[in-house]
Amino acid sequence: MMKEKKIMALSDQNIMNTYRRVPIALVKGEGARLWDANGKEYLDFVAGIAVCNLGHSHPNVVKAIKKQVKNLTHVSNLYYTQPQAEVAALLVKHSFADKAFFCNSGAEANEAAIKLARKYAHENMGADKYELITMKDSFHGRTMATITATGQEKFQFGFTPLLDGFIYAPFNDPVALEAAISPKTCGIMLEPIQGEGGVIIPDEQYLARVRDICNRHKILMILDEVQTGIGRTGKLFAYEYSGIKPDIMTLAKALGNGFPVGAMLATNEIAKAFSPGNHASTFGGNLLAMAAANATLKTMLDEGVLENCQKMGDYFLAKLQTLKAKHAIISSVRGSGLMLACALTIEGADIVKACQERGLLINCTGAKTLRFVPPLIITQNDIDAAISILDEVMEGK
Ligand SMILES: *Cc1c(COP(=O)(O)O)cnc(C)c1O
């Protein structure tokens, strides 16, 4: 195996400079643990950024991928496959949706949602209704349409002209949202909890208010559950807490527990706007991705993972509150399930680095917010270990 320094040098020499990387090279994972090329062990509270919700190398997912790869890896969407049918049926059974479209990432799922909303509007609302309202501080991906949908200038700077037909409203403000609606508006797209925006949790009634606005104005409600979905907040989908149903929803991150896969779901009424030739993806619904998604969803639903997420989420949040009482640099703690954050009065980079040196991986969303998204199979012992490292690191800051 290559030495860690060699892996880093070879990467920096040959890979485009788009990521600010932590100077470690990871080689193995199991559950909530990772090992680097020097054999150092880490407790992983990043989980691929809310991707490996069942933990690394979950045996059910490994087994499913192994079994599939021996049989058939890929065929075109010109043909039917059983794994695709099964994943779609599971998603439909456990959500508001009637139909699924498969792709490979969150950005692609959101692209598909934007296209479906426009197509539906074009056919049912008239050609001049194409505008989507998205939220300030949102995050929807890095393609041209999704950086346009993303209400943060730092992701758009240098890439203009952006796509036409997007306007932004403040998050968690139904009055301002309704005021932003124009005769051109065909829908509203938002995250139930803003992830990259800093784990921003709206008021309890917010999603219901947005639904009501969409109903009254006869426009579409599109939820980006790429980060909140697949159990992260303690329910399979975060919208389940709100008592409402969206018209379109996007998924990716944890859907394949680390195998790249995305999905865009919709009701029959909306999905009808797509017909053969309107949208496609070569790899969308790939057999290995579907094997991974099938095993991930079944494990999540059948093995008490959501219950553990709720229980450990409450435990972790209470522990963070104890830390807050002790350390003045913590200005607030918040979270839902195991999507948690700690807002600081200082920059978080030094804390992240000090944690990493002590064997705990966390990251920042925004300069001053620590984010915690451990695997949903995390134990009380592992949370205690993380809290004790954070406590030690924050001492004297
Ligand atoms: C990560 C993320 C995306 C983008 O997903 P990619 O797979 O990186 O394209 C979109 N929306 C939300 C809410 C996300 O957290």
Tab-separated table of C-alpha atoms and ligand atoms in Angstrom:
chain	number	residue	atom	x	y	z
A	1	MET	CA	0.000	0.000	0.000
A	2	MET	CA	1.150	3.576	-0.683
A	3	LYS	CA	2.340	5.715	2.212
A	4	GLU	CA	-0.141	8.404	3.266
A	5	LYS	CA	2.202	11.251	2.186
A	6	LYS	CA	2.575	9.659	-1.264
A	7	ILE	CA	-1.210	9.376	-1.708
A	8	MET	CA	-1.619	13.056	-0.831
A	9	ALA	CA	1.210	14.233	-3.102
A	10	LEU	CA	-0.033	12.151	-6.039
A	11	SER	CA	-3.554	13.520	-5.521
A	12	ASP	CA	-2.484	17.148	-5.311
A	13	GLN	CA	-0.382	16.746	-8.424
A	14	ASN	CA	-3.111	15.179	-10.538
A	15	ILE	CA	-6.542	16.093	-9.189
A	16	MET	CA	-8.168	19.481	-9.796
A	17	ASN	CA	-8.040	21.782	-6.862
A	18	THR	CA	-11.739	21.904	-5.931
A	19	TYR	CA	-11.632	20.516	-2.388
A	20	ARG	CA	-10.031	21.788	0.790
A	21	ARG	CA	-8.921	18.422	2.154
A	22	VAL	CA	-7.987	17.271	5.626
A	23	PRO	CA	-4.419	15.870	5.352
A	24	ILE	CA	-5.266	12.216	5.941
A	25	ALA	CA	-5.865	9.388	3.455
A	26	LEU	CA	-8.543	6.914	4.512
A	27	VAL	CA	-8.283	3.246	3.629
A	28	LYS	CA	-10.851	1.293	5.644
A	29	GLY	CA	-14.177	1.718	7.390
A	30	GLU	CA	-16.420	-0.313	9.655
A	31	GLY	CA	-19.541	0.993	11.383
A	32	ALA	CA	-18.731	4.401	12.869
A	33	ARG	CA	-14.966	3.867	12.524
A	34	LEU	CA	-12.411	4.762	9.860
A	35	TRP	CA	-8.707	4.026	9.522
A	36	ASP	CA	-6.112	6.070	7.649
A	37	ALA	CA	-3.126	4.775	5.678
A	38	ASN	CA	-0.970	4.954	8.827
A	39	GLY	CA	-3.382	2.719	10.715
A	40	LYS	CA	-4.733	5.535	12.892
A	41	GLU	CA	-8.346	4.979	13.975
A	42	TYR	CA	-11.061	7.653	13.816
A	43	LEU	CA	-14.561	7.934	15.182
A	44	ASP	CA	-16.515	9.180	12.167
A	45	PHE	CA	-19.120	11.873	12.898
A	46	VAL	CA	-19.142	12.988	9.243
A	47	ALA	CA	-20.228	9.693	7.640
A	48	GLY	CA	-19.433	10.931	4.131
A	49	ILE	CA	-21.589	13.987	4.991
A	50	ALA	CA	-24.809	12.207	5.931
A	51	VAL	CA	-24.197	9.447	3.368
A	52	CYS	CA	-23.179	6.302	5.263
A	53	ASN	CA	-26.267	6.291	7.506
A	54	LEU	CA	-25.910	2.568	8.287
A	55	GLY	CA	-22.203	2.989	8.992
A	56	HIS	CA	-19.285	1.964	6.789
A	57	SER	CA	-19.317	-1.448	5.108
A	58	HIS	CA	-22.700	-2.454	6.505
A	59	PRO	CA	-22.860	-6.267	6.011
A	60	ASN	CA	-26.320	-6.173	4.380
A	61	VAL	CA	-25.200	-3.591	1.821
A	62	VAL	CA	-21.871	-5.320	1.157
A	63	LYS	CA	-23.658	-8.635	0.632
A	64	ALA	CA	-26.236	-7.132	-1.728
A	65	ILE	CA	-23.615	-5.393	-3.894
A	66	LYS	CA	-21.430	-8.525	-4.009
A	67	LYS	CA	-24.353	-10.697	-5.049
A	68	GLN	CA	-25.425	-8.250	-7.759
A	69	VAL	CA	-21.955	-7.627	-9.203
A	70	LYS	CA	-21.547	-11.348	-9.868
A	71	ASN	CA	-24.798	-11.451	-11.843
A	72	LEU	CA	-25.130	-8.240	-13.815
A	73	THR	CA	-23.571	-4.802	-13.284
A	74	HIS	CA	-25.282	-2.585	-15.785
A	75	VAL	CA	-27.836	-2.559	-18.550
A	76	SER	CA	-29.380	0.402	-20.316
A	77	ASN	CA	-32.708	1.860	-19.257
A	78	LEU	CA	-33.892	0.529	-22.610
A	79	TYR	CA	-34.639	-2.605	-20.537
A	80	TYR	CA	-36.453	-3.542	-17.334
A	81	THR	CA	-34.602	-4.794	-14.238
A	82	GLN	CA	-35.955	-6.262	-11.009
A	83	PRO	CA	-33.756	-4.268	-8.552
A	84	GLN	CA	-35.006	-0.974	-10.047
A	85	ALA	CA	-38.619	-2.096	-9.764
A	86	GLU	CA	-38.051	-3.122	-6.144
A	87	VAL	CA	-36.406	0.123	-5.001
A	88	ALA	CA	-39.087	2.215	-6.711
A	89	ALA	CA	-41.823	0.125	-5.068
A	90	LEU	CA	-40.192	0.565	-1.627
A	91	LEU	CA	-39.860	4.338	-2.031
A	92	VAL	CA	-43.451	4.635	-3.246
A	93	LYS	CA	-44.771	2.423	-0.447
A	94	HIS	CA	-43.031	4.450	2.261
A	95	SER	CA	-43.603	7.986	0.937
A	96	PHE	CA	-46.283	10.305	-0.455
A	97	ALA	CA	-45.085	9.536	-3.982
A	98	ASP	CA	-46.502	7.370	-6.760
A	99	LYS	CA	-43.530	7.324	-9.133
A	100	ALA	CA	-39.718	7.470	-8.981
A	101	PHE	CA	-37.002	8.564	-11.412
A	102	PHE	CA	-33.455	7.329	-10.716
A	103	CYS	CA	-30.227	9.230	-11.207
A	104	ASN	CA	-26.791	9.315	-9.588
A	105	SER	CA	-26.507	12.305	-7.261
A	106	GLY	CA	-28.329	15.010	-5.368
A	107	ALA	CA	-27.687	17.664	-7.994
A	108	GLU	CA	-29.067	15.364	-10.680
A	109	ALA	CA	-32.141	14.584	-8.599
A	110	ASN	CA	-32.757	18.329	-8.226
A	111	GLU	CA	-32.144	18.893	-11.956
A	112	ALA	CA	-34.784	16.262	-12.628
A	113	ALA	CA	-37.170	17.947	-10.176
A	114	ILE	CA	-36.640	21.354	-11.801
A	115	LYS	CA	-37.248	19.872	-15.261
A	116	LEU	CA	-40.368	18.004	-14.113
A	117	ALA	CA	-41.770	21.140	-12.438
A	118	ARG	CA	-41.172	23.177	-15.605
A	119	LYS	CA	-42.660	20.501	-17.839
A	120	TYR	CA	-45.716	20.137	-15.599
A	121	ALA	CA	-46.169	23.892	-15.473
A	122	HIS	CA	-45.725	24.198	-19.232
A	123	GLU	CA	-48.481	21.657	-19.832
A	124	ASN	CA	-50.869	22.549	-17.021
A	125	MET	CA	-50.311	26.178	-16.040
A	126	GLY	CA	-49.294	27.867	-19.309
A	127	ALA	CA	-45.942	28.618	-20.927
A	128	ASP	CA	-45.357	31.828	-18.968
A	129	LYS	CA	-45.353	30.069	-15.566
A	130	TYR	CA	-41.812	28.730	-15.178
A	131	GLU	CA	-40.383	30.520	-12.166
A	132	LEU	CA	-39.273	28.636	-9.053
A	133	ILE	CA	-38.852	30.284	-5.683
A	134	THR	CA	-35.974	28.856	-3.650
A	135	MET	CA	-34.586	29.886	-0.272
A	136	LYS	CA	-31.739	32.116	0.768
A	137	ASP	CA	-28.915	30.029	2.335
A	138	SER	CA	-30.221	26.889	0.641
A	139	PHE	CA	-28.064	24.266	-1.047
A	140	HIS	CA	-29.232	22.199	-4.014
A	141	GLY	CA	-26.045	21.103	-5.815
A	142	ARG	CA	-23.282	22.235	-8.181
A	143	THR	CA	-24.682	21.960	-11.712
A	144	MET	CA	-25.692	25.194	-13.458
A	145	ALA	CA	-29.404	24.797	-12.634
A	146	THR	CA	-28.746	23.741	-9.056
A	147	ILE	CA	-26.232	26.513	-8.269
A	148	THR	CA	-28.912	28.859	-9.580
A	149	ALA	CA	-31.449	27.240	-7.253
A	150	THR	CA	-28.926	27.493	-4.410
A	151	GLY	CA	-29.544	30.824	-2.677
A	152	GLN	CA	-25.912	31.540	-1.791
A	153	GLU	CA	-23.756	33.830	-3.901
A	154	LYS	CA	-20.525	32.080	-2.913
A	155	PHE	CA	-21.560	29.050	-5.004
A	156	GLN	CA	-22.546	31.214	-7.995
A	157	PHE	CA	-19.668	33.686	-8.110
A	158	GLY	CA	-17.708	33.426	-11.364
A	159	PHE	CA	-20.239	31.187	-13.100
A	160	THR	CA	-22.716	33.713	-14.489
A	161	PRO	CA	-24.925	33.917	-16.478
A	162	LEU	CA	-27.116	31.751	-14.267
A	163	LEU	CA	-30.313	30.026	-15.381
A	164	ASP	CA	-33.348	32.243	-15.896
A	165	GLY	CA	-36.455	31.774	-13.783
A	166	PHE	CA	-35.298	31.559	-10.165
A	167	ILE	CA	-35.978	33.959	-7.329
A	168	TYR	CA	-35.080	33.724	-3.656
A	169	ALA	CA	-37.049	34.172	-0.476
A	170	PRO	CA	-35.855	34.094	3.141
A	171	PHE	CA	-36.133	30.656	4.803
A	172	ASN	CA	-38.613	30.152	7.636
A	173	ASP	CA	-40.599	33.269	6.683
A	174	PRO	CA	-43.975	32.316	5.140
A	175	VAL	CA	-45.098	35.946	4.797
A	176	ALA	CA	-42.041	36.949	2.751
A	177	LEU	CA	-42.370	33.721	0.763
A	178	GLU	CA	-45.958	34.445	-0.219
A	179	ALA	CA	-45.023	38.035	-1.107
A	180	ALA	CA	-42.388	36.693	-3.532
A	181	ILE	CA	-44.965	34.784	-5.602
A	182	SER	CA	-45.632	36.337	-9.003
A	183	PRO	CA	-47.874	35.366	-11.958
A	184	LYS	CA	-44.793	33.520	-13.309
A	185	THR	CA	-44.294	31.296	-10.238
A	186	CYS	CA	-44.853	27.558	-10.783
A	187	GLY	CA	-43.377	26.197	-7.567
A	188	ILE	CA	-41.397	26.514	-4.365
A	189	MET	CA	-38.321	24.378	-3.734
A	190	LEU	CA	-36.757	24.021	-0.295
A	191	GLU	CA	-34.985	21.784	2.210
A	192	PRO	CA	-36.986	20.758	5.313
A	193	ILE	CA	-33.847	21.609	7.317
A	194	GLN	CA	-31.106	23.636	5.637
A	195	GLY	CA	-28.052	21.380	5.816
A	196	GLU	CA	-25.169	23.184	4.114
A	197	GLY	CA	-26.730	26.473	5.218
A	198	GLY	CA	-25.773	25.528	8.796
A	199	VAL	CA	-28.365	22.982	10.017
A	200	ILE	CA	-31.096	25.639	10.146
A	201	ILE	CA	-34.301	24.223	11.604
A	202	PRO	CA	-37.494	26.126	10.757
A	203	ASP	CA	-40.500	26.645	13.059
A	204	GLU	CA	-42.654	23.574	13.622
A	205	GLN	CA	-45.515	24.873	11.475
A	206	TYR	CA	-43.321	26.159	8.635
A	207	LEU	CA	-43.672	23.292	6.127
A	208	ALA	CA	-47.451	23.263	6.708
A	209	ARG	CA	-47.523	27.003	6.005
A	210	VAL	CA	-45.547	26.490	2.780
A	211	ARG	CA	-47.938	23.701	1.764
A	212	ASP	CA	-50.885	26.002	2.397
A	213	ILE	CA	-49.304	28.768	0.302
A	214	CYS	CA	-48.691	26.294	-2.547
A	215	ASN	CA	-52.297	25.057	-2.360
A	216	ARG	CA	-53.811	28.538	-2.416
A	217	HIS	CA	-51.658	29.665	-5.326
A	218	LYS	CA	-51.936	26.299	-7.137
A	219	ILE	CA	-48.166	25.917	-7.406
A	220	LEU	CA	-45.865	22.950	-6.710
A	221	MET	CA	-44.100	22.162	-3.454
A	222	ILE	CA	-40.707	20.558	-4.056
A	223	LEU	CA	-38.743	19.208	-1.092
A	224	ASP	CA	-35.005	18.610	-1.333
A	225	GLU	CA	-34.487	15.748	1.128
A	226	VAL	CA	-31.075	14.854	-0.275
A	227	GLN	CA	-29.527	15.376	3.178
A	228	THR	CA	-32.523	15.016	5.537
A	229	GLY	CA	-33.921	11.896	3.851
A	230	ILE	CA	-33.254	8.174	4.468
A	231	GLY	CA	-33.567	8.355	8.221
A	232	ARG	CA	-31.229	11.211	9.090
A	233	THR	CA	-33.769	13.058	11.258
A	234	GLY	CA	-35.231	9.887	12.830
A	235	LYS	CA	-38.032	9.383	10.283
A	236	LEU	CA	-37.438	7.955	6.812
A	237	PHE	CA	-38.192	11.443	5.428
A	238	ALA	CA	-38.126	14.707	7.388
A	239	TYR	CA	-41.442	15.891	5.907
A	240	GLU	CA	-43.180	13.137	7.927
A	241	TYR	CA	-42.828	15.331	11.040
A	242	SER	CA	-44.886	18.101	9.441
A	243	GLY	CA	-48.116	16.249	8.633
A	244	ILE	CA	-48.009	17.471	5.019
A	245	LYS	CA	-46.992	15.943	1.704
A	246	PRO	CA	-44.908	17.606	-1.012
A	247	ASP	CA	-45.611	17.206	-4.739
A	248	ILE	CA	-42.016	16.352	-5.641
A	249	MET	CA	-39.133	15.161	-3.448
A	250	THR	CA	-35.470	14.534	-4.160
A	251	LEU	CA	-33.163	12.005	-2.499
A	252	ALA	CA	-29.524	10.985	-2.842
A	253	LYS	CA	-26.810	11.004	-0.148
A	254	ALA	CA	-27.787	8.065	2.115
A	255	LEU	CA	-30.008	6.234	-0.368
A	256	GLY	CA	-27.224	3.785	-1.301
A	257	ASN	CA	-25.312	4.058	2.004
A	258	GLY	CA	-22.256	5.247	0.043
A	259	PHE	CA	-22.979	3.810	-3.376
A	260	PRO	CA	-23.775	6.781	-5.690
A	261	VAL	CA	-27.516	6.972	-6.353
A	262	GLY	CA	-30.192	9.662	-6.501
A	263	ALA	CA	-33.947	9.658	-6.935
A	264	MET	CA	-36.676	12.143	-7.745
A	265	LEU	CA	-40.164	11.179	-6.559
A	266	ALA	CA	-43.533	12.666	-7.453
A	267	THR	CA	-47.263	12.080	-7.365
A	268	ASN	CA	-48.920	10.505	-10.410
A	269	GLU	CA	-50.538	13.804	-11.308
A	270	ILE	CA	-47.161	15.564	-11.588
A	271	ALA	CA	-45.159	12.582	-12.917
A	272	LYS	CA	-47.527	12.364	-15.906
A	273	ALA	CA	-45.831	15.435	-17.350
A	274	PHE	CA	-42.793	13.285	-18.267
A	275	SER	CA	-43.092	10.951	-21.250
A	276	PRO	CA	-40.438	8.815	-22.994
A	277	GLY	CA	-37.587	10.981	-24.258
A	278	ASN	CA	-38.184	13.883	-21.854
A	279	HIS	CA	-35.538	12.914	-19.337
A	280	ALA	CA	-32.940	10.162	-18.954
A	281	SER	CA	-29.715	9.044	-17.349
A	282	THR	CA	-27.304	6.381	-18.622
A	283	PHE	CA	-26.367	5.211	-15.136
A	284	GLY	CA	-29.623	6.125	-13.390
A	285	GLY	CA	-31.020	3.061	-11.640
A	286	ASN	CA	-27.803	1.095	-12.237
A	287	LEU	CA	-28.043	-2.450	-10.875
A	288	LEU	CA	-25.315	-2.067	-8.242
A	289	ALA	CA	-26.816	1.222	-7.063
A	290	MET	CA	-30.231	-0.407	-6.834
A	291	ALA	CA	-28.846	-3.415	-4.953
A	292	ALA	CA	-27.254	-0.995	-2.469
A	293	ALA	CA	-30.433	1.113	-2.167
A	294	ASN	CA	-32.622	-1.949	-1.715
A	295	ALA	CA	-30.451	-3.292	1.109
A	296	THR	CA	-30.140	0.176	2.675
A	297	LEU	CA	-33.890	0.843	2.718
A	298	LYS	CA	-34.765	-2.629	4.016
A	299	THR	CA	-32.170	-2.437	6.782
A	300	MET	CA	-33.287	1.057	7.727
A	301	LEU	CA	-36.936	-0.029	7.964
A	302	ASP	CA	-36.549	-3.494	9.476
A	303	GLU	CA	-33.675	-3.246	11.930
A	304	GLY	CA	-34.667	-0.449	14.296
A	305	VAL	CA	-32.304	2.117	12.764
A	306	LEU	CA	-34.832	4.974	12.864
A	307	GLU	CA	-35.576	4.294	16.539
A	308	ASN	CA	-31.858	4.298	17.353
A	309	CYS	CA	-31.469	7.570	15.448
A	310	GLN	CA	-34.232	9.236	17.489
A	311	LYS	CA	-32.903	7.897	20.786
A	312	MET	CA	-29.244	8.692	20.108
A	313	GLY	CA	-30.187	12.057	18.595
A	314	ASP	CA	-31.942	13.089	21.817
A	315	TYR	CA	-29.023	11.796	23.891
A	316	PHE	CA	-26.427	13.605	21.770
A	317	LEU	CA	-28.395	16.881	21.790
A	318	ALA	CA	-28.669	16.754	25.597
A	319	LYS	CA	-24.909	16.128	25.861
A	320	LEU	CA	-24.215	19.084	23.541
A	321	GLN	CA	-26.419	21.241	25.769
A	322	THR	CA	-24.247	20.238	28.739
A	323	LEU	CA	-21.171	21.263	26.743
A	324	LYS	CA	-22.821	24.592	25.960
A	325	ALA	CA	-23.378	25.258	29.663
A	326	LYS	CA	-19.654	24.705	30.194
A	327	HIS	CA	-18.024	26.430	27.214
A	328	ALA	CA	-18.729	30.087	26.414
A	329	ILE	CA	-17.600	29.630	22.781
A	330	ILE	CA	-20.802	27.628	22.093
A	331	SER	CA	-23.586	30.072	21.277
A	332	SER	CA	-26.295	27.533	20.459
A	333	VAL	CA	-26.899	23.832	19.805
A	334	ARG	CA	-29.649	22.480	17.589
A	335	GLY	CA	-30.668	19.435	15.638
A	336	SER	CA	-33.216	16.885	14.585
A	337	GLY	CA	-32.452	13.192	14.942
A	338	LEU	CA	-28.756	12.785	14.165
A	339	MET	CA	-28.446	15.968	12.115
A	340	LEU	CA	-26.934	18.194	14.782
A	341	ALA	CA	-24.952	21.389	14.995
A	342	CYS	CA	-23.159	23.575	17.430
A	343	ALA	CA	-22.907	27.295	16.601
A	344	LEU	CA	-19.709	28.912	17.880
A	345	THR	CA	-18.642	32.447	18.652
A	346	ILE	CA	-15.270	31.638	17.011
A	347	GLU	CA	-14.177	29.981	13.739
A	348	GLY	CA	-14.606	26.212	13.876
A	349	ALA	CA	-11.571	25.145	11.793
A	350	ASP	CA	-9.193	24.853	14.774
A	351	ILE	CA	-11.707	22.754	16.696
A	352	VAL	CA	-12.189	20.421	13.714
A	353	LYS	CA	-8.410	20.025	13.411
A	354	ALA	CA	-7.874	19.402	17.129
A	355	CYS	CA	-10.672	16.786	17.096
A	356	GLN	CA	-9.100	15.059	14.105
A	357	GLU	CA	-5.737	14.867	15.882
A	358	ARG	CA	-7.549	13.173	18.797
A	359	GLY	CA	-9.286	10.693	16.483
A	360	LEU	CA	-12.696	12.333	15.968
A	361	LEU	CA	-13.866	13.441	12.516
A	362	ILE	CA	-16.391	16.302	12.378
A	363	ASN	CA	-16.779	19.190	9.930
A	364	CYS	CA	-18.015	22.765	9.674
A	365	THR	CA	-20.951	24.124	7.688
A	366	GLY	CA	-20.177	27.786	7.365
A	367	ALA	CA	-17.171	29.142	9.241
A	368	LYS	CA	-18.651	29.042	12.737
A	369	THR	CA	-20.933	26.005	12.835
A	370	LEU	CA	-19.760	22.518	13.797
A	371	ARG	CA	-21.881	19.811	12.179
A	372	PHE	CA	-22.426	16.306	13.545
A	373	VAL	CA	-23.943	13.676	11.236
A	374	PRO	CA	-22.712	10.318	12.618
A	375	PRO	CA	-24.030	7.012	11.250
A	376	LEU	CA	-27.520	6.301	12.580
A	377	ILE	CA	-26.240	3.068	14.160
A	378	ILE	CA	-24.082	5.110	16.554
A	379	THR	CA	-23.942	3.965	20.196
A	380	GLN	CA	-24.121	5.884	23.464
A	381	ASN	CA	-20.469	4.956	24.125
A	382	ASP	CA	-19.337	6.490	20.841
A	383	ILE	CA	-21.306	9.676	21.549
A	384	ASP	CA	-19.729	9.851	25.019
A	385	ALA	CA	-16.275	9.449	23.450
A	386	ALA	CA	-16.978	12.243	20.940
A	387	ILE	CA	-18.323	14.550	23.647
A	388	SER	CA	-15.282	13.971	25.821
A	389	ILE	CA	-12.948	14.863	22.907
A	390	LEU	CA	-14.992	18.000	22.141
A	391	ASP	CA	-14.929	18.943	25.842
A	392	GLU	CA	-11.157	18.591	25.988
A	393	VAL	CA	-10.633	20.513	22.725
A	394	MET	CA	-12.894	23.386	23.795
A	395	GLU	CA	-11.184	23.699	27.171
A	396	GLY	CA	-9.291	26.959	27.202
A	397	LYS	CA	-10.669	28.229	23.864
B	1	LIG	C1	-25.472	17.299	-0.779
B	1	LIG	C2	-26.717	17.995	-1.197
B	1	LIG	C3	-27.052	18.181	-2.552
B	1	LIG	C4	-26.100	17.820	-3.668
B	1	LIG	O1	-25.861	16.462	-3.755
B	1	LIG	P1	-24.686	15.924	-4.727
B	1	LIG	O2	-24.854	14.446	-4.644
B	1	LIG	O3	-23.410	16.425	-4.167
B	1	LIG	O4	-24.942	16.458	-6.077
B	1	LIG	C5	-28.263	18.753	-2.858
B	1	LIG	N1	-29.121	19.139	-1.888
B	1	LIG	C6	-28.837	18.987	-0.590
B	1	LIG	C7	-29.830	19.419	0.435
B	1	LIG	C8	-27.624	18.426	-0.191
B	1	LIG	O5	-27.323	18.319	1.110
